[in-house]
Every structure is written in structure tokens, then in C-alpha cells.
Amino acid sequence: MTDQPTLSFVRADLVPERPAPIKTIGFVGFLRTRLFNTPTNALLTIVGALLLWFIIVPTIRFLLVDAVWEGKDRTSCLAADAGQSIGACWPFVQAKITQFIYGFYPEPERWRVNLTFLLAAVLLLPLLIPRLPAKSLNAGVFFVAFPVVAFFLLHGGGINGFGVSWTVGILSSFADGVGNAGRQLAASGEASGIGSTLWLLGNAVAWIGDALNSLAWPLIWLRDRIQNSGQPVWYDLACTAAIVSLLLFLLSGAFRTGWRALLTSLTTFVGIGLVIAVMHLDRGGLPIVNTRLWGGLLVTLVVSVTGIVASIPIGIALALGRRSTIPLIRIFSIAFIEFWRGIPLITVLFFATYMLPLFLPGNFTVDGLVRVLIGVALFAGAYNAEVIRGGLAAIPRGQAEAAHALGLSYWKTTGLIVMPQALRHVIPGLVNSFIALFKDTSLVSIVALFDLLGSLRASFADPTWATPTTLFTGFAFAGIIYFVFCFGMSRYSLFVEHRLNAHRRS
């Protein structure tokens, strides 16, 4: 037998200890893994820390450490009188805070602005909290009833009639306008001697105007009887409620299924009557405050909220119109969007303020703030239309085809299936447009409307607070206000996006 070496599979010596793993948790681990894990990251971390040091520290010193918190005039914010370096002059903001919020709104009437802000907060907060019930009722009150109440609160004034009088006024103006245009056309045809064609065309247009007046005669007769009564507003409201409720009852199925529509209509008109009674709109209402006296944060919120709320339906209509198969609607939508996107907002504001009155009839005027609101809403609507069209393009065509196969109409398919998904896709883009619009409201100051920034700049002319730091303090205060609103909108959009896209989270 040959000698064979003895094989041993058991280690006789202990394995040397390994070095402990690098700590990856806690503050030290965060520094090692996120900030100093590579030479490039270490360099970027150091540069970033230096930038923050040179930006944040002086800002805090100006706004808080070296700031002046008490004082009655400019002497308290002057370095020579204080004997030290002076930061923000916050007594200036305290003295001008009412101007920043209300502008030149009369002081005895400022409770109306406060009440409007309170109503807006009370109606908006439940709408933003998903778990609270009655969202449809809340949205209806906020988007339909609140703007009307806010108008009569802020502007004041009353009403002389209601639906019947307003409808007759619109129909009569339209019919008279058509009739007058036709008669002028016929007269010009006779004078110019062009021929009988123009005369016949003018007479035909005038006949259409007279026919419209004849068709509106029952309503004109009813309007005259209402106005001759002692309480025209209440009789008009009752007639309008009866006519509208009856129409809704008949169109909703009459005695079979129309009772709910009837009760809803009557309840709505009862609510309108309560608003009229509480605000004394039938007796002249509150004193009128001209919109030229509005200013500050009030104008900023009115312009931005109106633009945001009004631009959504405009954008949806234009986005659907651009995808329409009807050439006339598609061409109109494309032309509208491209026109409003092709001109700057400043041009829109100038046109709405100074040029639009030149194209209106002599006896027809529109308030300057209303003209700005219309221009801002149309401008923002054109931009939102393209954002929403992007969301519509992201929806597969098969969903609409499946809905049609199930028998759903175009409007039900769009409203129940396509549009909710499209809007969910474009929430970041829409909120981005809203934030941009909120900041662009500062442009209204160039058309003689004093928003928050305009009121701030007007306050700089006060010699009582003329100090080297007043300008920086005012702009810092305005920047904080804008940042709070924009950051709030951004965070809430993230919350909504996270909530609606819950099915995509792993």
C-alpha cells in the first residue's frame, strides 16, 4: 500500500475579522451615501452649502434679526437714528396693511370685503377636503351662487327685475338692433342707387327684427305688467320661478320623473329669494363702490380666481372643439387658440381697457374691471385648452369606442369616461397654468388697476415711510404673499394627483 496525504476539511485557524460595514443610516449615513459618496457630490455639496450660506443668512438677518418691528414713521427705520444696521422696516407694512388688502375701498364698507373673504373660505375649504360630503351642492353654491353674492357684496347696488325683465331686455335689444340694421341697409340701398337687391335685403333683415319683436310680445306684455306692480322684483321672481320650474318639470318627464327637478328648481328660487331679501336687493341694495376704488389683495384674488374658474370651461370647450369632426367648429377653435396664444397678456389688457370701448355702441359701457376679467379668462382659456387637449390625446381611442358600443352618447362618453381621465393626466400642467396666471395678475397695474403689487408701489410715494429699506421690505412682503398662495396651490395639486392616481402606486 502507498502512503497517501491526510486531507483535512476543517479549518484549524480562525478567519480574520472583516472591517465593519459603512454606516448607511442616520445623519452620518445620509452624509456618506447622499452628499459625500463621490468626489463630484462632495464638491456639489460644498458649493451648495456656500450658496445657501450667502443667501439664507443675509436674508434672515434682513427679515428677522436686524429688522425693525415697532415705530410710527420713517425715523424708527433709519440707521442713523437706530445706531446700527437696519433690516426690514416692518412698521411700514403694519401702517399700510389695509391699503395692501383693500386698496382704496372705503373704510366703512370694508366689512363687505371681509365677509366676502369669509364666505369664500367657508365654501372653499369643504370643497378641498375629499372626505366631506355634499360635494355637488357645495360646488354649485361656490361656483354659481357665490360669484353673484360676492358681486353685490363688493360692488353694491340692487335689481329692478329678474329673469323675465332681463330676458325681455336682451331679446328687445337684439331685435331692435337687427331691425335698425335692416332699415339702415335699405336706406343706404335707396340712397346709393345700387339697385333693388340691397333694398330688398335691408327690408328682409328689418322684417326679421320686427318678427322677433312680435314673437317676444307676450314676454314684453308680462314685463310691463310686472314693472307696473308695486313689487316688480318679487313678481318677476315668482313668474320666472313658475316658468322655469314648469319647463324643467315637463322636460324631465312630467308626472313620471319630473318631481325631483321641480323640487330642485323651487328650492333654488327660494334660496335666491332669501338672498334678495337679506341683501335688500329689491330696495337698492348696498351702497355702490366703484371698481376703481378696489385694490390690493382684493383685486389680485378677484382677477386670479375669476380667471382660473372661468378658463376651465373655456379650455374644455376649445379642446373638444379642436378635436371635433365638424370643420367649422374645429377651424374656429384652432383660430381662437392660436390668436390668443400669439399675443402677450399685456396687449390683451390694453385692448380690453382702451380699445374695446371704441368698438361698442355709444350707450353701451362695460366696467373696466369686467373687461380685464373677460380678457384674462379668454387668454387663460386658450392656454388651458392645449393642456387639456394633451390629456385627451393620452386616452386610448378604444375606451370611447367601447362606450359607443355600450350605447352611450358622445356627451356621456366625454363627460363620464374620457374627460375625467384626461383631466387627471393634466393636473400638473393645469396647476402650472393657474400659478402662472396668479402671478401674471400683477400686469393689471399697467391698465390703472391697483392689485397687490400696484398698491405696494403706490405706497412707496408716502414720504412718511421713505427709508432706504422700505422698498426692499415692501417687495419682500409681496413676495411672501405670492409664495404662500403659489406654494399652497402646488402642494394641494400634489395631494390631488396622489389621491387620484392611487391605482398606479405599487
Short mmCIF file of C-alpha atoms in Angstrom, two decimals:
data_model
loop_
_atom_site.label_atom_id
_atom_site.label_comp_id
_atom_site.label_asym_id
_atom_site.label_seq_id
_atom_site.Cartn_x
_atom_site.Cartn_y
_atom_site.Cartn_z
CA MET A 1 0.00 0.00 0.00
CA THR A 2 1.15 3.52 -0.83
CA ASP A 3 1.22 6.31 1.69
CA GLN A 4 -1.50 8.99 0.95
CA PRO A 5 -1.55 12.52 2.46
CA THR A 6 -4.21 13.13 5.07
CA LEU A 7 -6.90 15.55 3.75
CA SER A 8 -8.48 17.79 6.31
CA PHE A 9 -11.65 19.87 5.55
CA VAL A 10 -11.85 21.59 8.92
CA ARG A 11 -10.04 24.94 9.31
CA ALA A 12 -7.67 24.87 12.18
CA ASP A 13 -7.31 28.70 12.48
CA LEU A 14 -9.95 31.38 12.90
CA VAL A 15 -10.81 33.64 9.92
CA PRO A 16 -9.54 37.22 10.40
CA GLU A 17 -12.24 39.70 11.32
CA ARG A 18 -13.71 41.76 8.49
CA PRO A 19 -13.97 45.53 8.77
CA ALA A 20 -17.34 46.77 9.98
CA PRO A 21 -19.75 47.83 7.17
CA ILE A 22 -20.08 51.51 6.49
CA LYS A 23 -22.97 53.04 8.37
CA THR A 24 -25.74 53.93 5.95
CA ILE A 25 -28.47 55.05 8.33
CA GLY A 26 -28.83 58.11 10.48
CA PHE A 27 -27.35 61.53 9.86
CA VAL A 28 -23.82 60.22 9.30
CA GLY A 29 -25.08 57.60 6.89
CA PHE A 30 -27.06 60.22 5.00
CA LEU A 31 -23.91 62.35 4.63
CA ARG A 32 -21.88 59.36 3.41
CA THR A 33 -24.42 57.96 0.95
CA ARG A 34 -26.08 61.10 -0.40
CA LEU A 35 -23.75 64.06 -0.07
CA PHE A 36 -20.14 62.86 0.08
CA ASN A 37 -20.25 59.44 -1.59
CA THR A 38 -18.28 60.64 -4.64
CA PRO A 39 -15.84 63.50 -5.23
CA THR A 40 -18.36 65.20 -7.56
CA ASN A 41 -21.15 65.00 -4.99
CA ALA A 42 -18.82 66.28 -2.29
CA LEU A 43 -17.90 69.29 -4.45
CA LEU A 44 -21.54 70.00 -5.29
CA THR A 45 -22.46 69.71 -1.61
CA ILE A 46 -19.83 72.21 -0.59
CA VAL A 47 -20.81 74.67 -3.36
CA GLY A 48 -24.47 74.34 -2.44
CA ALA A 49 -23.78 74.88 1.23
CA LEU A 50 -21.82 78.03 0.44
CA LEU A 51 -24.61 79.36 -1.78
CA LEU A 52 -27.18 78.73 0.93
CA TRP A 53 -24.93 80.40 3.48
CA PHE A 54 -24.52 83.52 1.37
CA ILE A 55 -28.26 83.70 0.52
CA ILE A 56 -30.18 82.47 3.54
CA VAL A 57 -28.11 84.01 6.29
CA PRO A 58 -28.29 87.61 4.93
CA THR A 59 -31.99 87.13 4.21
CA ILE A 60 -32.72 86.02 7.76
CA ARG A 61 -30.64 88.86 9.12
CA PHE A 62 -32.55 91.37 6.96
CA LEU A 63 -36.04 89.99 7.60
CA LEU A 64 -35.73 88.98 11.26
CA VAL A 65 -32.50 89.76 13.12
CA ASP A 66 -31.84 93.35 12.03
CA ALA A 67 -35.48 94.14 11.32
CA VAL A 68 -37.34 96.99 12.98
CA TRP A 69 -40.62 95.81 14.47
CA GLU A 70 -42.04 98.95 16.08
CA GLY A 71 -42.28 102.54 15.00
CA LYS A 72 -44.60 105.30 13.90
CA ASP A 73 -42.74 106.83 10.97
CA ARG A 74 -39.53 106.68 8.95
CA THR A 75 -37.28 107.81 11.81
CA SER A 76 -37.50 104.43 13.50
CA CYS A 77 -36.20 102.72 10.34
CA LEU A 78 -33.21 104.97 9.69
CA ALA A 79 -29.73 103.62 10.52
CA ALA A 80 -28.50 107.00 11.77
CA ASP A 81 -31.24 107.15 14.42
CA ALA A 82 -31.08 103.49 15.38
CA GLY A 83 -27.29 103.44 15.68
CA GLN A 84 -26.97 100.04 13.99
CA SER A 85 -27.54 98.35 10.68
CA ILE A 86 -31.21 98.31 9.77
CA GLY A 87 -33.06 95.42 8.16
CA ALA A 88 -36.69 95.22 7.16
CA CYS A 89 -38.92 98.10 8.20
CA TRP A 90 -41.97 96.12 9.30
CA PRO A 91 -43.79 99.15 10.82
CA PHE A 92 -44.19 100.33 7.21
CA VAL A 93 -46.10 97.13 6.38
CA GLN A 94 -48.18 97.46 9.57
CA ALA A 95 -49.11 101.02 8.63
CA LYS A 96 -50.02 100.12 5.03
CA ILE A 97 -51.55 96.68 5.54
CA THR A 98 -55.11 97.91 4.95
CA GLN A 99 -54.03 99.51 1.69
CA PHE A 100 -52.35 96.26 0.64
CA ILE A 101 -55.55 94.30 1.30
CA TYR A 102 -58.37 96.67 0.34
CA GLY A 103 -56.72 99.29 -1.86
CA PHE A 104 -58.80 102.47 -1.72
CA TYR A 105 -62.00 100.66 -0.78
CA PRO A 106 -63.97 102.96 1.60
CA GLU A 107 -63.13 102.12 5.18
CA PRO A 108 -66.77 102.00 6.46
CA GLU A 109 -67.58 99.42 3.76
CA ARG A 110 -64.58 97.13 4.26
CA TRP A 111 -66.69 94.70 6.27
CA ARG A 112 -68.15 93.68 2.91
CA VAL A 113 -64.71 92.60 1.69
CA ASN A 114 -64.08 90.70 4.92
CA LEU A 115 -67.47 88.99 4.63
CA THR A 116 -66.69 88.02 1.03
CA PHE A 117 -63.34 86.51 2.08
CA LEU A 118 -65.08 84.64 4.91
CA LEU A 119 -67.80 83.24 2.64
CA ALA A 120 -65.18 82.17 0.11
CA ALA A 121 -63.17 80.36 2.79
CA VAL A 122 -66.25 78.69 4.29
CA LEU A 123 -67.36 77.40 0.88
CA LEU A 124 -63.92 76.55 -0.49
CA LEU A 125 -62.45 74.58 2.43
CA PRO A 126 -65.13 71.84 2.44
CA LEU A 127 -64.69 71.59 -1.31
CA LEU A 128 -60.97 70.92 -0.92
CA ILE A 129 -61.38 68.21 1.74
CA PRO A 130 -62.29 64.96 -0.10
CA ARG A 131 -63.93 63.19 2.84
CA LEU A 132 -66.59 65.81 3.46
CA PRO A 133 -69.99 65.05 1.86
CA ALA A 134 -72.32 67.06 -0.40
CA LYS A 135 -69.64 67.99 -2.92
CA SER A 136 -72.15 68.66 -5.72
CA LEU A 137 -74.21 71.05 -3.60
CA ASN A 138 -71.06 72.71 -2.29
CA ALA A 139 -69.62 73.13 -5.80
CA GLY A 140 -72.90 74.53 -7.10
CA VAL A 141 -73.09 77.11 -4.32
CA PHE A 142 -69.43 78.08 -4.68
CA PHE A 143 -69.25 78.30 -8.48
CA VAL A 144 -72.75 79.65 -9.22
CA ALA A 145 -74.28 81.38 -6.22
CA PHE A 146 -71.16 82.78 -4.55
CA PRO A 147 -69.97 84.89 -7.54
CA VAL A 148 -73.37 86.62 -7.68
CA VAL A 149 -73.45 87.25 -3.94
CA ALA A 150 -69.83 88.43 -4.00
CA PHE A 151 -70.62 90.88 -6.81
CA PHE A 152 -73.48 92.51 -4.92
CA LEU A 153 -71.41 92.50 -1.73
CA LEU A 154 -68.33 94.10 -3.23
CA HIS A 155 -69.93 96.35 -5.85
CA GLY A 156 -73.28 97.02 -4.21
CA GLY A 157 -76.47 98.15 -5.93
CA GLY A 158 -79.79 96.39 -6.39
CA ILE A 159 -82.02 94.99 -9.12
CA ASN A 160 -85.20 96.27 -10.74
CA GLY A 161 -86.37 92.98 -12.09
CA PHE A 162 -85.44 89.35 -12.57
CA GLY A 163 -85.48 86.70 -15.27
CA VAL A 164 -88.47 87.95 -17.26
CA SER A 165 -87.26 91.55 -17.35
CA TRP A 166 -83.69 90.52 -18.18
CA THR A 167 -84.83 88.17 -20.96
CA VAL A 168 -87.10 90.80 -22.47
CA GLY A 169 -84.32 93.36 -22.32
CA ILE A 170 -81.90 91.08 -24.17
CA LEU A 171 -84.47 90.00 -26.78
CA SER A 172 -85.69 93.55 -27.37
CA SER A 173 -82.17 94.90 -27.75
CA PHE A 174 -81.28 92.14 -30.19
CA ALA A 175 -84.49 92.53 -32.20
CA ASP A 176 -84.20 96.34 -32.30
CA GLY A 177 -80.57 96.04 -33.36
CA VAL A 178 -81.47 93.69 -36.22
CA GLY A 179 -84.40 95.88 -37.27
CA ASN A 180 -82.37 99.10 -37.22
CA ALA A 181 -79.54 97.47 -39.16
CA GLY A 182 -82.02 96.29 -41.79
CA ARG A 183 -83.65 99.71 -42.14
CA GLN A 184 -80.26 101.42 -42.45
CA LEU A 185 -79.25 98.89 -45.07
CA ALA A 186 -82.43 99.53 -47.03
CA ALA A 187 -81.99 103.30 -46.77
CA SER A 188 -78.40 103.10 -47.95
CA GLY A 189 -79.53 101.00 -50.88
CA GLU A 190 -82.04 103.65 -51.89
CA ALA A 191 -79.54 106.48 -51.46
CA SER A 192 -76.68 104.84 -53.33
CA GLY A 193 -78.83 103.60 -56.14
CA ILE A 194 -77.03 100.27 -56.20
CA GLY A 195 -80.24 98.56 -57.01
CA SER A 196 -83.18 96.85 -55.54
CA THR A 197 -81.11 93.95 -54.19
CA LEU A 198 -79.72 95.88 -51.28
CA TRP A 199 -83.11 97.44 -50.61
CA LEU A 200 -84.76 94.05 -50.56
CA LEU A 201 -82.07 92.61 -48.33
CA GLY A 202 -82.40 95.50 -45.87
CA ASN A 203 -86.17 95.17 -45.74
CA ALA A 204 -85.84 91.43 -45.17
CA VAL A 205 -83.48 92.00 -42.24
CA ALA A 206 -85.82 94.68 -40.86
CA TRP A 207 -88.73 92.27 -41.20
CA ILE A 208 -86.79 89.66 -39.21
CA GLY A 209 -86.24 92.22 -36.45
CA ASP A 210 -89.95 93.10 -36.38
CA ALA A 211 -90.83 89.41 -36.33
CA LEU A 212 -88.56 88.84 -33.34
CA ASN A 213 -90.25 91.73 -31.56
CA SER A 214 -93.65 90.22 -32.34
CA LEU A 215 -92.56 86.83 -31.00
CA ALA A 216 -91.34 88.46 -27.79
CA TRP A 217 -94.60 90.39 -27.37
CA PRO A 218 -96.10 88.06 -24.68
CA LEU A 219 -92.98 88.46 -22.57
CA ILE A 220 -92.97 92.23 -23.19
CA TRP A 221 -96.58 92.43 -22.05
CA LEU A 222 -95.76 90.36 -18.96
CA ARG A 223 -92.70 92.54 -18.23
CA ASP A 224 -94.79 95.73 -18.45
CA ARG A 225 -97.39 94.35 -16.08
CA ILE A 226 -94.70 93.30 -13.63
CA GLN A 227 -92.97 96.68 -13.73
CA ASN A 228 -96.28 98.46 -13.09
CA SER A 229 -96.87 96.43 -9.94
CA GLY A 230 -95.73 97.62 -6.54
CA GLN A 231 -93.12 94.87 -6.09
CA PRO A 232 -91.58 94.26 -9.54
CA VAL A 233 -88.65 92.19 -8.25
CA TRP A 234 -90.77 89.75 -6.30
CA TYR A 235 -93.45 89.38 -9.00
CA ASP A 236 -90.72 88.90 -11.59
CA LEU A 237 -89.02 86.30 -9.39
CA ALA A 238 -92.29 84.44 -8.93
CA CYS A 239 -93.06 84.45 -12.67
CA THR A 240 -89.54 83.34 -13.52
CA ALA A 241 -89.70 80.56 -10.94
CA ALA A 242 -93.04 79.38 -12.29
CA ILE A 243 -91.91 79.39 -15.93
CA VAL A 244 -88.52 77.75 -15.32
CA SER A 245 -89.88 75.16 -12.88
CA LEU A 246 -92.69 74.23 -15.23
CA LEU A 247 -90.29 73.81 -18.13
CA LEU A 248 -87.93 71.66 -16.06
CA PHE A 249 -90.86 69.59 -14.80
CA LEU A 250 -92.12 68.92 -18.33
CA LEU A 251 -88.67 68.30 -19.83
CA SER A 252 -87.73 65.90 -17.01
CA GLY A 253 -90.66 63.56 -17.59
CA ALA A 254 -93.60 65.49 -16.10
CA PHE A 255 -95.64 63.42 -13.64
CA ARG A 256 -93.45 60.36 -14.02
CA THR A 257 -89.94 61.56 -13.17
CA GLY A 258 -90.14 65.33 -13.12
CA TRP A 259 -90.88 65.88 -9.43
CA ARG A 260 -87.22 65.95 -8.38
CA ALA A 261 -86.36 68.60 -10.98
CA LEU A 262 -89.40 70.60 -9.87
CA LEU A 263 -88.41 70.49 -6.18
CA THR A 264 -84.79 71.36 -7.01
CA SER A 265 -85.88 74.34 -9.08
CA LEU A 266 -88.30 75.64 -6.45
CA THR A 267 -85.68 75.21 -3.71
CA THR A 268 -83.14 77.14 -5.78
CA PHE A 269 -85.55 80.02 -6.34
CA VAL A 270 -86.43 80.07 -2.64
CA GLY A 271 -82.71 80.42 -1.91
CA ILE A 272 -82.47 83.26 -4.45
CA GLY A 273 -85.39 84.95 -2.76
CA LEU A 274 -83.71 84.68 0.63
CA VAL A 275 -80.53 86.27 -0.77
CA ILE A 276 -82.56 89.12 -2.30
CA ALA A 277 -84.38 89.69 0.99
CA VAL A 278 -81.27 89.56 3.18
CA MET A 279 -79.23 91.87 0.94
CA HIS A 280 -82.21 94.19 0.24
CA LEU A 281 -81.56 93.95 -3.47
CA ASP A 282 -85.18 94.90 -4.20
CA ARG A 283 -84.65 98.19 -2.33
CA GLY A 284 -81.40 99.31 -3.89
CA GLY A 285 -79.05 97.01 -2.02
CA LEU A 286 -75.78 98.14 -0.52
CA PRO A 287 -74.07 101.43 -1.46
CA ILE A 288 -72.22 101.19 -4.76
CA VAL A 289 -68.42 101.11 -4.56
CA ASN A 290 -66.82 101.85 -7.92
CA THR A 291 -64.33 99.25 -9.05
CA ARG A 292 -61.70 101.99 -9.46
CA LEU A 293 -61.60 102.11 -5.65
CA TRP A 294 -60.86 98.40 -5.41
CA GLY A 295 -57.26 97.42 -4.97
CA GLY A 296 -54.64 95.39 -3.19
CA LEU A 297 -55.08 91.72 -2.46
CA LEU A 298 -58.80 92.07 -3.24
CA VAL A 299 -58.14 92.81 -6.94
CA THR A 300 -55.44 90.13 -7.11
CA LEU A 301 -57.81 87.46 -5.80
CA VAL A 302 -60.77 88.63 -7.88
CA VAL A 303 -58.76 88.60 -11.13
CA SER A 304 -56.94 85.33 -10.41
CA VAL A 305 -59.93 83.37 -9.09
CA THR A 306 -62.19 84.58 -11.88
CA GLY A 307 -59.56 83.77 -14.48
CA ILE A 308 -58.90 80.31 -13.06
CA VAL A 309 -62.56 79.35 -12.66
CA ALA A 310 -63.71 80.80 -16.00
CA SER A 311 -60.78 79.44 -18.00
CA ILE A 312 -61.55 75.79 -17.20
CA PRO A 313 -64.89 75.53 -19.09
CA ILE A 314 -63.46 77.70 -21.88
CA GLY A 315 -60.43 75.44 -22.16
CA ILE A 316 -62.56 72.27 -22.14
CA ALA A 317 -64.87 73.64 -24.84
CA LEU A 318 -61.94 74.72 -27.04
CA ALA A 319 -60.09 71.42 -26.54
CA LEU A 320 -63.17 69.45 -27.56
CA GLY A 321 -63.81 71.85 -30.40
CA ARG A 322 -60.29 71.38 -31.75
CA ARG A 323 -60.86 67.61 -31.88
CA SER A 324 -64.32 67.99 -33.39
CA THR A 325 -65.17 66.39 -36.73
CA ILE A 326 -67.23 69.43 -37.74
CA PRO A 327 -64.88 71.65 -39.81
CA LEU A 328 -66.44 74.98 -38.79
CA ILE A 329 -66.12 74.25 -35.05
CA ARG A 330 -62.59 72.87 -35.46
CA ILE A 331 -61.40 75.87 -37.50
CA PHE A 332 -62.97 78.34 -35.06
CA SER A 333 -61.32 76.60 -32.08
CA ILE A 334 -57.92 76.48 -33.77
CA ALA A 335 -58.13 80.14 -34.82
CA PHE A 336 -59.23 81.21 -31.34
CA ILE A 337 -56.47 79.30 -29.57
CA GLU A 338 -53.72 80.41 -31.93
CA PHE A 339 -54.85 84.04 -31.83
CA TRP A 340 -54.89 84.30 -28.03
CA ARG A 341 -51.66 82.33 -27.68
CA GLY A 342 -49.97 84.52 -30.23
CA ILE A 343 -50.39 87.82 -28.40
CA PRO A 344 -48.98 88.78 -24.98
CA LEU A 345 -51.22 89.32 -21.98
CA ILE A 346 -50.23 93.00 -21.84
CA THR A 347 -51.68 93.51 -25.32
CA VAL A 348 -54.89 91.80 -24.25
CA LEU A 349 -55.21 94.06 -21.21
CA PHE A 350 -54.54 97.21 -23.26
CA PHE A 351 -57.05 96.16 -25.90
CA ALA A 352 -59.72 95.30 -23.32
CA THR A 353 -59.19 98.55 -21.41
CA TYR A 354 -58.59 101.22 -24.01
CA MET A 355 -59.61 99.90 -27.44
CA LEU A 356 -62.69 97.78 -26.75
CA PRO A 357 -64.86 100.81 -25.73
CA LEU A 358 -64.21 102.28 -29.18
CA PHE A 359 -65.99 99.34 -30.81
CA LEU A 360 -69.03 99.36 -28.52
CA PRO A 361 -72.22 101.37 -29.17
CA GLY A 362 -72.29 104.81 -27.62
CA ASN A 363 -74.82 103.97 -24.92
CA PHE A 364 -73.25 100.63 -24.00
CA THR A 365 -70.42 100.56 -21.49
CA VAL A 366 -68.65 97.76 -19.69
CA ASP A 367 -66.84 98.26 -16.41
CA GLY A 368 -63.06 98.37 -16.70
CA LEU A 369 -62.53 95.53 -14.23
CA VAL A 370 -65.06 93.36 -16.07
CA ARG A 371 -63.24 93.97 -19.36
CA VAL A 372 -59.99 92.88 -17.75
CA LEU A 373 -61.65 89.78 -16.28
CA ILE A 374 -63.02 88.79 -19.69
CA GLY A 375 -59.63 89.28 -21.33
CA VAL A 376 -57.80 87.28 -18.67
CA ALA A 377 -60.36 84.44 -18.80
CA LEU A 378 -60.13 84.15 -22.61
CA PHE A 379 -56.33 84.34 -22.52
CA ALA A 380 -56.02 81.65 -19.84
CA GLY A 381 -58.71 79.55 -21.54
CA ALA A 382 -56.67 79.33 -24.75
CA TYR A 383 -53.63 78.04 -22.84
CA ASN A 384 -55.67 75.58 -20.78
CA ALA A 385 -57.26 74.26 -23.98
CA GLU A 386 -53.91 73.00 -25.20
CA VAL A 387 -53.12 71.46 -21.81
CA ILE A 388 -56.46 69.64 -21.76
CA ARG A 389 -56.03 68.56 -25.39
CA GLY A 390 -52.82 66.84 -24.33
CA GLY A 391 -54.78 64.90 -21.72
CA LEU A 392 -57.44 63.96 -24.28
CA ALA A 393 -54.75 62.66 -26.63
CA ALA A 394 -53.45 60.38 -23.87
CA ILE A 395 -56.76 58.49 -23.63
CA PRO A 396 -56.83 55.41 -25.87
CA ARG A 397 -59.46 55.57 -28.59
CA GLY A 398 -60.69 52.13 -27.62
CA GLN A 399 -62.33 53.48 -24.47
CA ALA A 400 -64.58 55.83 -26.44
CA GLU A 401 -65.32 53.08 -28.96
CA ALA A 402 -66.26 50.70 -26.14
CA ALA A 403 -68.54 53.34 -24.64
CA HIS A 404 -70.24 53.86 -28.00
CA ALA A 405 -70.64 50.09 -28.32
CA LEU A 406 -72.46 50.11 -24.98
CA GLY A 407 -74.87 52.71 -26.31
CA LEU A 408 -73.51 55.83 -24.58
CA SER A 409 -73.88 59.11 -26.42
CA TYR A 410 -70.98 61.42 -27.27
CA TRP A 411 -71.65 63.71 -24.33
CA LYS A 412 -71.98 60.86 -21.83
CA THR A 413 -68.82 59.24 -23.17
CA THR A 414 -66.95 62.52 -22.91
CA GLY A 415 -68.32 63.56 -19.53
CA LEU A 416 -68.25 60.21 -17.75
CA ILE A 417 -65.29 58.36 -19.29
CA VAL A 418 -62.90 60.45 -21.38
CA MET A 419 -62.78 63.85 -19.69
CA PRO A 420 -62.27 62.65 -16.06
CA GLN A 421 -59.24 60.61 -17.14
CA ALA A 422 -57.89 63.43 -19.31
CA LEU A 423 -58.13 65.99 -16.51
CA ARG A 424 -56.41 63.58 -14.13
CA HIS A 425 -53.48 63.30 -16.53
CA VAL A 426 -53.02 67.07 -16.87
CA ILE A 427 -53.32 68.18 -13.25
CA PRO A 428 -49.65 69.32 -13.08
CA GLY A 429 -49.98 71.30 -16.31
CA LEU A 430 -53.24 72.95 -15.25
CA VAL A 431 -51.90 73.92 -11.83
CA ASN A 432 -48.80 75.28 -13.51
CA SER A 433 -51.06 77.50 -15.65
CA PHE A 434 -53.01 78.58 -12.56
CA ILE A 435 -49.84 79.58 -10.73
CA ALA A 436 -48.58 81.50 -13.76
CA LEU A 437 -51.94 83.27 -14.06
CA PHE A 438 -51.92 84.17 -10.36
CA LYS A 439 -48.53 85.83 -10.74
CA ASP A 440 -49.48 87.47 -14.05
CA THR A 441 -52.29 89.36 -12.31
CA SER A 442 -49.64 91.91 -11.35
CA LEU A 443 -49.77 93.07 -15.00
CA VAL A 444 -53.17 94.70 -14.42
CA SER A 445 -51.36 97.56 -12.71
CA ILE A 446 -50.39 98.89 -16.15
CA VAL A 447 -54.07 99.46 -17.01
CA ALA A 448 -54.75 101.55 -13.90
CA LEU A 449 -55.90 98.69 -11.67
CA PHE A 450 -54.09 98.60 -8.34
CA ASP A 451 -53.58 94.99 -7.40
CA LEU A 452 -51.33 93.94 -4.51
CA LEU A 453 -48.15 94.96 -6.33
CA GLY A 454 -49.71 98.18 -7.64
CA SER A 455 -50.88 99.17 -4.15
CA LEU A 456 -47.42 98.37 -2.85
CA ARG A 457 -45.74 100.62 -5.41
CA ALA A 458 -48.26 103.38 -4.71
CA SER A 459 -47.41 103.21 -1.01
CA PHE A 460 -43.74 103.95 -1.75
CA ALA A 461 -44.73 107.51 -2.63
CA ASP A 462 -45.63 108.23 1.00
CA PRO A 463 -42.82 110.45 2.38
CA THR A 464 -43.69 109.37 5.93
CA TRP A 465 -42.06 105.98 5.25
CA ALA A 466 -39.32 106.99 2.80
CA THR A 467 -36.30 104.99 4.00
CA PRO A 468 -33.58 103.00 2.20
CA THR A 469 -35.13 99.71 3.34
CA THR A 470 -38.79 100.49 2.66
CA LEU A 471 -38.61 99.35 -0.96
CA PHE A 472 -36.98 96.01 -0.09
CA THR A 473 -39.37 95.45 2.81
CA GLY A 474 -42.41 96.00 0.61
CA PHE A 475 -41.25 93.67 -2.13
CA ALA A 476 -40.26 91.05 0.45
CA PHE A 477 -43.75 91.21 1.93
CA ALA A 478 -45.37 90.91 -1.52
CA GLY A 479 -43.06 88.02 -2.36
CA ILE A 480 -44.07 86.19 0.79
CA ILE A 481 -47.77 86.64 -0.04
CA TYR A 482 -47.34 85.37 -3.60
CA PHE A 483 -45.18 82.46 -2.42
CA VAL A 484 -47.74 81.36 0.17
CA PHE A 485 -50.56 81.22 -2.38
CA CYS A 486 -48.47 79.57 -5.12
CA PHE A 487 -46.91 77.04 -2.75
CA GLY A 488 -50.35 76.20 -1.35
CA MET A 489 -51.72 75.56 -4.84
CA SER A 490 -48.69 73.44 -5.70
CA ARG A 491 -48.92 71.27 -2.59
CA TYR A 492 -52.67 70.79 -2.94
CA SER A 493 -52.26 69.75 -6.59
CA LEU A 494 -49.72 67.13 -5.47
CA PHE A 495 -52.22 65.88 -2.90
CA VAL A 496 -54.99 65.64 -5.51
CA GLU A 497 -52.68 63.98 -8.02
CA HIS A 498 -51.51 61.46 -5.43
CA ARG A 499 -55.09 60.71 -4.43
CA LEU A 500 -56.48 60.32 -7.96
CA ASN A 501 -53.57 58.18 -9.13
CA ALA A 502 -53.76 55.77 -6.19
CA HIS A 503 -54.28 52.84 -8.57
CA ARG A 504 -50.85 53.46 -10.11
CA ARG A 505 -48.95 53.23 -6.85
CA SER A 506 -47.24 49.94 -6.16
#
